[in-house]
Short mmCIF file of C-alpha atoms and ligand atoms in Angstrom, two decimals:
data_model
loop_
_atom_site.label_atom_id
_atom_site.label_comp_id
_atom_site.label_asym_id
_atom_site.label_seq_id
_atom_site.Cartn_x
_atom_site.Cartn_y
_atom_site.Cartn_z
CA UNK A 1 -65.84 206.49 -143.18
CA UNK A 2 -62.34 206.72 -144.08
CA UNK A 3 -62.13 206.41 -148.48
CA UNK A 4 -60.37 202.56 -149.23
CA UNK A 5 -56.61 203.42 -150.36
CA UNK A 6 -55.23 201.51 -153.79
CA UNK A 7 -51.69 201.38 -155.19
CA UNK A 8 -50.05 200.64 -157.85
CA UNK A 9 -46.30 199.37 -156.95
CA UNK A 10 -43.90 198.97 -159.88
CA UNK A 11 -40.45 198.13 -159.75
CA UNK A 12 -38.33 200.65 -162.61
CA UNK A 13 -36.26 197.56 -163.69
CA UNK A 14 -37.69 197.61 -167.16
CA UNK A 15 -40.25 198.98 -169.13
CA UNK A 16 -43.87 198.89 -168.52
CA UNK A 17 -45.81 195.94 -170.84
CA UNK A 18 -49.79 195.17 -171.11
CA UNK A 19 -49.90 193.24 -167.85
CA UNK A 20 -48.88 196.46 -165.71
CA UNK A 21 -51.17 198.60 -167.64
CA UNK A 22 -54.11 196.23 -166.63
CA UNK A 23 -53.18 196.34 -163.08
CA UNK A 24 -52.93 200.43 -163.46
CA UNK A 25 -55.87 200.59 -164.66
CA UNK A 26 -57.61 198.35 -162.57
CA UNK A 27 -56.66 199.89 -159.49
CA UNK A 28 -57.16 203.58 -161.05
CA UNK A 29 -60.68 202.46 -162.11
CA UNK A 30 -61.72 200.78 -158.89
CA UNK A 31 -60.51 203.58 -156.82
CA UNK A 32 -61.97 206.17 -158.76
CA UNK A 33 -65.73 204.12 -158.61
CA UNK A 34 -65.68 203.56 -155.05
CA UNK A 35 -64.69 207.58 -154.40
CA UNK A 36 -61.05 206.33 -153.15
CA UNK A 37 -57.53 207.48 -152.96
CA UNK A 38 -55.23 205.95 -155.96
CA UNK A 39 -51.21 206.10 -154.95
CA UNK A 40 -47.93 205.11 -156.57
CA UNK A 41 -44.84 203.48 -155.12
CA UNK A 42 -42.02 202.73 -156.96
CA UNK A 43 -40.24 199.45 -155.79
CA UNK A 44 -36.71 200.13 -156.38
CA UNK A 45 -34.73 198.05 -153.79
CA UNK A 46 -32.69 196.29 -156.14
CA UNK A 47 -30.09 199.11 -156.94
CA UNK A 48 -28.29 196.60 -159.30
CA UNK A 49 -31.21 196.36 -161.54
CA UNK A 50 -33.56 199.60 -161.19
CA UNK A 51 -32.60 202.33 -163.45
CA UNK A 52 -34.32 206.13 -163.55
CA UNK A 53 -34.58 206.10 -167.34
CA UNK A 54 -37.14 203.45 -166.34
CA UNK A 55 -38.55 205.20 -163.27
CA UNK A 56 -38.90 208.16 -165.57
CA UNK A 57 -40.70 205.59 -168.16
CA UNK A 58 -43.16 204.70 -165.73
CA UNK A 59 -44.76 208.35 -164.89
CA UNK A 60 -44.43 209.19 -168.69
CA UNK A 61 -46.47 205.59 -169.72
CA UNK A 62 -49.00 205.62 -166.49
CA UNK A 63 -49.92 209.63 -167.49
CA UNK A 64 -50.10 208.83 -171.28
CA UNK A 65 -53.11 206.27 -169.88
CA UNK A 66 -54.81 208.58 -168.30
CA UNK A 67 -54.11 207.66 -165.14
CA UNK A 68 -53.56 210.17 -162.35
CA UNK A 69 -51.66 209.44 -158.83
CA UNK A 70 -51.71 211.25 -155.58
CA UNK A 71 -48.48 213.88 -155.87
CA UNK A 72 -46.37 212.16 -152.80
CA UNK A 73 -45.00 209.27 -154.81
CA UNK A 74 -43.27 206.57 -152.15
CA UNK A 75 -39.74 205.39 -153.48
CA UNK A 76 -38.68 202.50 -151.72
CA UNK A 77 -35.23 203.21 -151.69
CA UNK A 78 -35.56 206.55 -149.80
CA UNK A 79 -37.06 204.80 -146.64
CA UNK A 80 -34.60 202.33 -145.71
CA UNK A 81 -34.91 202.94 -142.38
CA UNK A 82 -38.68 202.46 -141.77
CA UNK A 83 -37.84 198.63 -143.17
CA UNK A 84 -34.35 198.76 -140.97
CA UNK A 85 -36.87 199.17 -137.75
CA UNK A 86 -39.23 196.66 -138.81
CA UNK A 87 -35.99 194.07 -138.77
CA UNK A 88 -35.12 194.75 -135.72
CA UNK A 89 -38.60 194.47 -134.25
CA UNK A 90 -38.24 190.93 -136.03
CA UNK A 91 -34.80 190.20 -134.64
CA UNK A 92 -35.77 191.69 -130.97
CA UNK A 93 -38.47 188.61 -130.89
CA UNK A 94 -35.96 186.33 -131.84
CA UNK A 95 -37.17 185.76 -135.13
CA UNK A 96 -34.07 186.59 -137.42
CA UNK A 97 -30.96 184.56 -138.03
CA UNK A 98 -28.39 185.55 -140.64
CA UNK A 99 -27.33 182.76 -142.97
CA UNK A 100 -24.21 182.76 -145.49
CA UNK A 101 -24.22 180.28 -148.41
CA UNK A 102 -24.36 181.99 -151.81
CA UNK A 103 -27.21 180.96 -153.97
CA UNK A 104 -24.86 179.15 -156.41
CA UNK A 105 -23.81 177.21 -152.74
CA UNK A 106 -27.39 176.76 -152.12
CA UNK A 107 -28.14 175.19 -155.25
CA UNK A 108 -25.71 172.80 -154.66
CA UNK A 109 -26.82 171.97 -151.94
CA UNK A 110 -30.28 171.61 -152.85
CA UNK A 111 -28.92 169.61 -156.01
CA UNK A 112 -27.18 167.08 -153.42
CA UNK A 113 -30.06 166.51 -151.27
CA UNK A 114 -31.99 166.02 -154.55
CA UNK A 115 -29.77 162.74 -154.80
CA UNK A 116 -31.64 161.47 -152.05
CA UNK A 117 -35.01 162.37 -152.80
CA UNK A 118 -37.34 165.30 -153.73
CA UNK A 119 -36.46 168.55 -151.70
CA UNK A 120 -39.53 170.53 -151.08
CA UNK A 121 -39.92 174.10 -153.44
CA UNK A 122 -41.65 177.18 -152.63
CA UNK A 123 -44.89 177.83 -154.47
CA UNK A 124 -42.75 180.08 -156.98
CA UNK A 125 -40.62 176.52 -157.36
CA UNK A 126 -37.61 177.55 -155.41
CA UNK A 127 -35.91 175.49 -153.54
CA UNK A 128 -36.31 175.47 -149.46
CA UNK A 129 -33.56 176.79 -147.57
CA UNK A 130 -32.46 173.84 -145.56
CA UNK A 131 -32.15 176.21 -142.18
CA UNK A 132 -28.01 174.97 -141.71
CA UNK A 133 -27.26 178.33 -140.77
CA UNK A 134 -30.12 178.17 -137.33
CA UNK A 135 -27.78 175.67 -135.62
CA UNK A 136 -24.25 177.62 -136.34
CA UNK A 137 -22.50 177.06 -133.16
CA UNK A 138 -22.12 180.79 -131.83
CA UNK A 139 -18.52 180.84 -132.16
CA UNK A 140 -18.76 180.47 -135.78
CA UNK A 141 -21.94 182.59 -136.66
CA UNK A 142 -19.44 185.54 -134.96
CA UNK A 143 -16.39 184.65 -137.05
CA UNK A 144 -18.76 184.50 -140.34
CA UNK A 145 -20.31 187.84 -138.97
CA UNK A 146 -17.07 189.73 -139.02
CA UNK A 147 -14.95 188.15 -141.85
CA UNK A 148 -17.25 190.31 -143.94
CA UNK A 149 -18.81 187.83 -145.99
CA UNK A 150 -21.96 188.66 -147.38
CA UNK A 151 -25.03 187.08 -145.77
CA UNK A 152 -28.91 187.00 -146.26
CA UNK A 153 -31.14 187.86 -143.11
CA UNK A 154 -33.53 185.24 -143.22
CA UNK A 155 -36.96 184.91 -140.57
CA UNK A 156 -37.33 181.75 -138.99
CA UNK A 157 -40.27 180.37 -139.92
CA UNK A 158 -40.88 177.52 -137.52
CA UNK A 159 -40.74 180.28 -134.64
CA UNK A 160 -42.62 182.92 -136.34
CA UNK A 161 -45.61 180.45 -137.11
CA UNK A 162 -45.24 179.17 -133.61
CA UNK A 163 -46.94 182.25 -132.37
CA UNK A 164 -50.02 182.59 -134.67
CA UNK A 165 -52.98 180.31 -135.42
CA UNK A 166 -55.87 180.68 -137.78
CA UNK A 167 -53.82 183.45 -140.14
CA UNK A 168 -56.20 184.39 -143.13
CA UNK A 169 -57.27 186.66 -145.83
CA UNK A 170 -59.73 188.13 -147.42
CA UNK A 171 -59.54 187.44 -151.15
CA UNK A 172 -61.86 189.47 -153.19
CA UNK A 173 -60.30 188.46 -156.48
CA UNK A 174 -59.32 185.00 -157.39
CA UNK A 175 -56.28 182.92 -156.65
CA UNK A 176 -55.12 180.91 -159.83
CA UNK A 177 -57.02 178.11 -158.75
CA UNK A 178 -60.00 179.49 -158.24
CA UNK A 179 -59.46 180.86 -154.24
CA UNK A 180 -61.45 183.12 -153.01
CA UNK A 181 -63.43 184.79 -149.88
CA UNK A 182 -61.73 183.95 -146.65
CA UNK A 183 -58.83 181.94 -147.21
CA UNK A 184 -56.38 180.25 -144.79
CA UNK A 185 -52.97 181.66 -145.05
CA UNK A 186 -50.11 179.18 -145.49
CA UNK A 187 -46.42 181.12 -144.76
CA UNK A 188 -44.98 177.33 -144.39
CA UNK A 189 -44.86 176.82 -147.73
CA UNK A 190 -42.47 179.79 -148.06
CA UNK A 191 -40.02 178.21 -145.95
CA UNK A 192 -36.92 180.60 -144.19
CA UNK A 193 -37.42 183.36 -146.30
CA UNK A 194 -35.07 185.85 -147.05
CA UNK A 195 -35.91 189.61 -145.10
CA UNK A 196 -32.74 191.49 -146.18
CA UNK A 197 -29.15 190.93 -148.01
CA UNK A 198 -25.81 192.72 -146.99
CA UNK A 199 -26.26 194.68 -149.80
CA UNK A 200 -29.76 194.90 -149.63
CA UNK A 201 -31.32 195.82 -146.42
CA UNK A 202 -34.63 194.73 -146.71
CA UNK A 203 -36.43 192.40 -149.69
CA UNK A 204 -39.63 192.90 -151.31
CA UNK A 205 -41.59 191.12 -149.02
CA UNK A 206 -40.61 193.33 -146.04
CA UNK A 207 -40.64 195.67 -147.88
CA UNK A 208 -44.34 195.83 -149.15
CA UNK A 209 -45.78 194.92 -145.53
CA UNK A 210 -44.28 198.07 -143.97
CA UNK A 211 -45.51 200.19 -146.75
CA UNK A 212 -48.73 199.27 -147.65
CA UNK A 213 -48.96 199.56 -143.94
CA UNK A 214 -47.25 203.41 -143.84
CA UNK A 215 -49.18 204.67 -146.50
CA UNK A 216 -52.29 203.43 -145.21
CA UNK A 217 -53.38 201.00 -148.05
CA UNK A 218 -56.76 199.31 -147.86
CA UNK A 219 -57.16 197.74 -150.78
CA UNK A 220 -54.57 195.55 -152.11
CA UNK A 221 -55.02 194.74 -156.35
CA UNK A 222 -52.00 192.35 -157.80
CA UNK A 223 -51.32 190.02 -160.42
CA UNK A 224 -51.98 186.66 -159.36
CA UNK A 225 -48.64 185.68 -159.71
CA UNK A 226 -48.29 187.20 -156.27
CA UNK A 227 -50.99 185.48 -154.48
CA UNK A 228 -49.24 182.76 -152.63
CA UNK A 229 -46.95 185.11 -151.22
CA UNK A 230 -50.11 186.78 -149.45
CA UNK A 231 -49.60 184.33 -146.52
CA UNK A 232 -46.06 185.60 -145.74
CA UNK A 233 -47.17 189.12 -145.82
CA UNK A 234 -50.39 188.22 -144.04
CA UNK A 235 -47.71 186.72 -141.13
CA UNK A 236 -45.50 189.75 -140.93
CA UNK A 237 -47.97 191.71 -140.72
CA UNK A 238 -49.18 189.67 -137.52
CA UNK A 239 -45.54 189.94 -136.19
CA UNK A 240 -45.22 193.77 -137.11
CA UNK A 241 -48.43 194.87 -135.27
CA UNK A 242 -50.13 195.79 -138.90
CA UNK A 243 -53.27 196.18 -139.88
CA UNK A 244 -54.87 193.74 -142.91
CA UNK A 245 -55.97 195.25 -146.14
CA UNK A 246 -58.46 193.19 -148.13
CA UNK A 247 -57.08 191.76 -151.31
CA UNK A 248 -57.58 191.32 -154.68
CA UNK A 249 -55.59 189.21 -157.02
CA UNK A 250 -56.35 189.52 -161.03
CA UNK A 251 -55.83 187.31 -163.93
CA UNK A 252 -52.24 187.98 -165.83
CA UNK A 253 -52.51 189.27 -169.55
CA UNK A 254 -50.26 185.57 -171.23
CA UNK A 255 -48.20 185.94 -174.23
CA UNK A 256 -49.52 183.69 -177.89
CA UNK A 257 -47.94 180.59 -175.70
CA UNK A 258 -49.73 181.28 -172.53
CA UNK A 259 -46.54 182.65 -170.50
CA UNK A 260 -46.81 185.73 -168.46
CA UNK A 261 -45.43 189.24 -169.90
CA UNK A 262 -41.67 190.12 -169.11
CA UNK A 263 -40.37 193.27 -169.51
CA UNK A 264 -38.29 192.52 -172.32
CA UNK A 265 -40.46 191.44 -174.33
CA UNK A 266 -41.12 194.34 -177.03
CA UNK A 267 -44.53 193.17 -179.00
CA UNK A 268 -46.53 193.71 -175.73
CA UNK A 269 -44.69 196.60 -174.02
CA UNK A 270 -46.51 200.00 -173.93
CA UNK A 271 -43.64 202.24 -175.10
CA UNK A 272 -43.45 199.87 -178.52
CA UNK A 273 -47.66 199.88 -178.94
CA UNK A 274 -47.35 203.58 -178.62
CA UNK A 275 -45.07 204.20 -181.31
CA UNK A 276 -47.06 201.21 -183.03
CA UNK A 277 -50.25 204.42 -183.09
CA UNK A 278 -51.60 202.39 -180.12
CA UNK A 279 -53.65 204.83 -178.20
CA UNK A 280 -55.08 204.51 -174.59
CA UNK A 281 -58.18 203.09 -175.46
CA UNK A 282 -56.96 200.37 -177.93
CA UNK A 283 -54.48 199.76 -174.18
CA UNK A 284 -57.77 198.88 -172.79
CA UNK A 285 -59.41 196.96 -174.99
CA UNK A 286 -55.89 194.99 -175.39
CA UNK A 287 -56.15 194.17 -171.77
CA UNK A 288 -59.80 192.97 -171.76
CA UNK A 289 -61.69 196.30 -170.52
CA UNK A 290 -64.49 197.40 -172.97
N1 LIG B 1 -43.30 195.51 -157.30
C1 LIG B 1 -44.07 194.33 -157.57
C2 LIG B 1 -44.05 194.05 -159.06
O1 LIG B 1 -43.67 194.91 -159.86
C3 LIG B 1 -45.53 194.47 -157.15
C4 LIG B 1 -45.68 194.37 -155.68
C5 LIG B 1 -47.11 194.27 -155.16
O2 LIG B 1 -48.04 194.71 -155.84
O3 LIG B 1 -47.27 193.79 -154.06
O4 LIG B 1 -44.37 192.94 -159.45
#
């Protein structure tokens, strides 16, 4: 039997805090117990924010743990062209429609329709995109494509859940309220999302799907902040042709007032507890590990 296949996936747009050691860790440990393979992947997409002081940062913090990775590190932004291929196979089934309203334009919009009534959110409380762009008359989808104005590549939803029935996963964590075992997976609730930018081609949750698929991961341990978007990874994965790791969704290490760990905040990140004298096993016991 082939040895189950963790990651850890961090995007270098800050420092590292208490809530990514935890998730480390966790995914070091449970690899190590179960006689797998442990892997890193740095998510750096977003060229505007991701920075290599903070890439460097992450190596420097995960080592100082104790934590040891497989030598082939995956960095996102070096493979632009594995997620490139998985948009087209998208776009070749008719799935893929470019839209061009700014965020600022869509939260007008969104703000308008509010007038009327509530306008449904995404489980992360975003707004829905309302899907204007889908019924473009062709004339003027061309004209928008070649004035140049920037656009977001977004996958129609509607189509894409047309084709599937009965999507699940298996959770062998715990959603936030409680989910687990086999659980029915709900893309709708995502709406259109977004699969690439102009300046961006591809997003995170593109992104993650063709990689976790690439490198073979079997085993996927996360914060539960990203459980809901499970179901749209669990879809493109259907529409990709990719295979299903299990997953496993852990609690988030909350601030004093119960809010989840950012990266700017200094009290809880690791580079601040180390010069504190924190050492690796106070880290531990910090995060709830004995
Ligand atoms: N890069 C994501 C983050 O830093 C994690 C992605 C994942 O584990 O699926 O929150």
């Amino acid at each position: 039997m082939m040895p189950p296949v963790f990651r850890f996936a961090p995007s270098p747009n800050g420092y590292l805090h208490l809530g990514h050691a935890f998730s480390a860790l966790l995914n070091f440990d449970l690899a190590r117990e179960s006689g797998g393979r442990f892997l890193l992947r740095i998510e750096d997409i977003d060229a505007a924010r991701c920075r290599p002081e903070f890439e460097a940062a992450i190596y420097e913090d995960l080592a100082w743990l104790g934590i040891a990775w497989e030598a082939a590190v995956r960095r996102q932004s070096e493979h632009l062209s594995d997620y490139r291929a998985a948009l087209d196979r998208l776009d070749r089934l008719g799935l893929v429609y470019p839209s061009f309203e700014s965020r600022a334009e869509i939260a007008r919009l969104t703000a308008e329709h509010e007038t009327h009534g509530p306008w449904a959110r995404d489980p992360d409380g975003a707004p829905l995109y309302s899907g204007t762009a889908k019924t473009l008359a062709p004339e003027e989808r061309k004209r928008l494509e070649q004035s140049g104005a920037p656009y977001a590549l977004r996958l129609d939803m509607a189509a894409a859940c047309a084709s599937v029935s009965d999507l699940t996963w298996t959770e062998c964590g715990e959603g936030p309220g409680g989910e687990q075992g086999c659980l029915a997976a709900r893309p709708q609730a995502w709406g259109d999302v977004v699969l690439a930018r102009k300046e961006t081609p591809t997003s995170y949750h593109l992104s993650v799907v063709v990689d976790d698929a690439l490198q073979g991961v079997t085993e996927v341990v996360r914060g539960q902040d990203l459980f809901h978007a499970t179901s749209v990874h669990r879809l493109l994965q259907h529409l990709l042709g990719l295979p299903e790791p299990v997953y496993r969704h852990h609690r988030l290490i909350l601030d004093e007032t119960g809010r989840k760990l950012s990266k700017s905040t200094k009290a809880t990140g690791l580079r601040e507890l180390r010069s504190a004298g924190a050492r690796p096993a106070d880290i531990r016991r910090m995060v709830g590990f004995c």
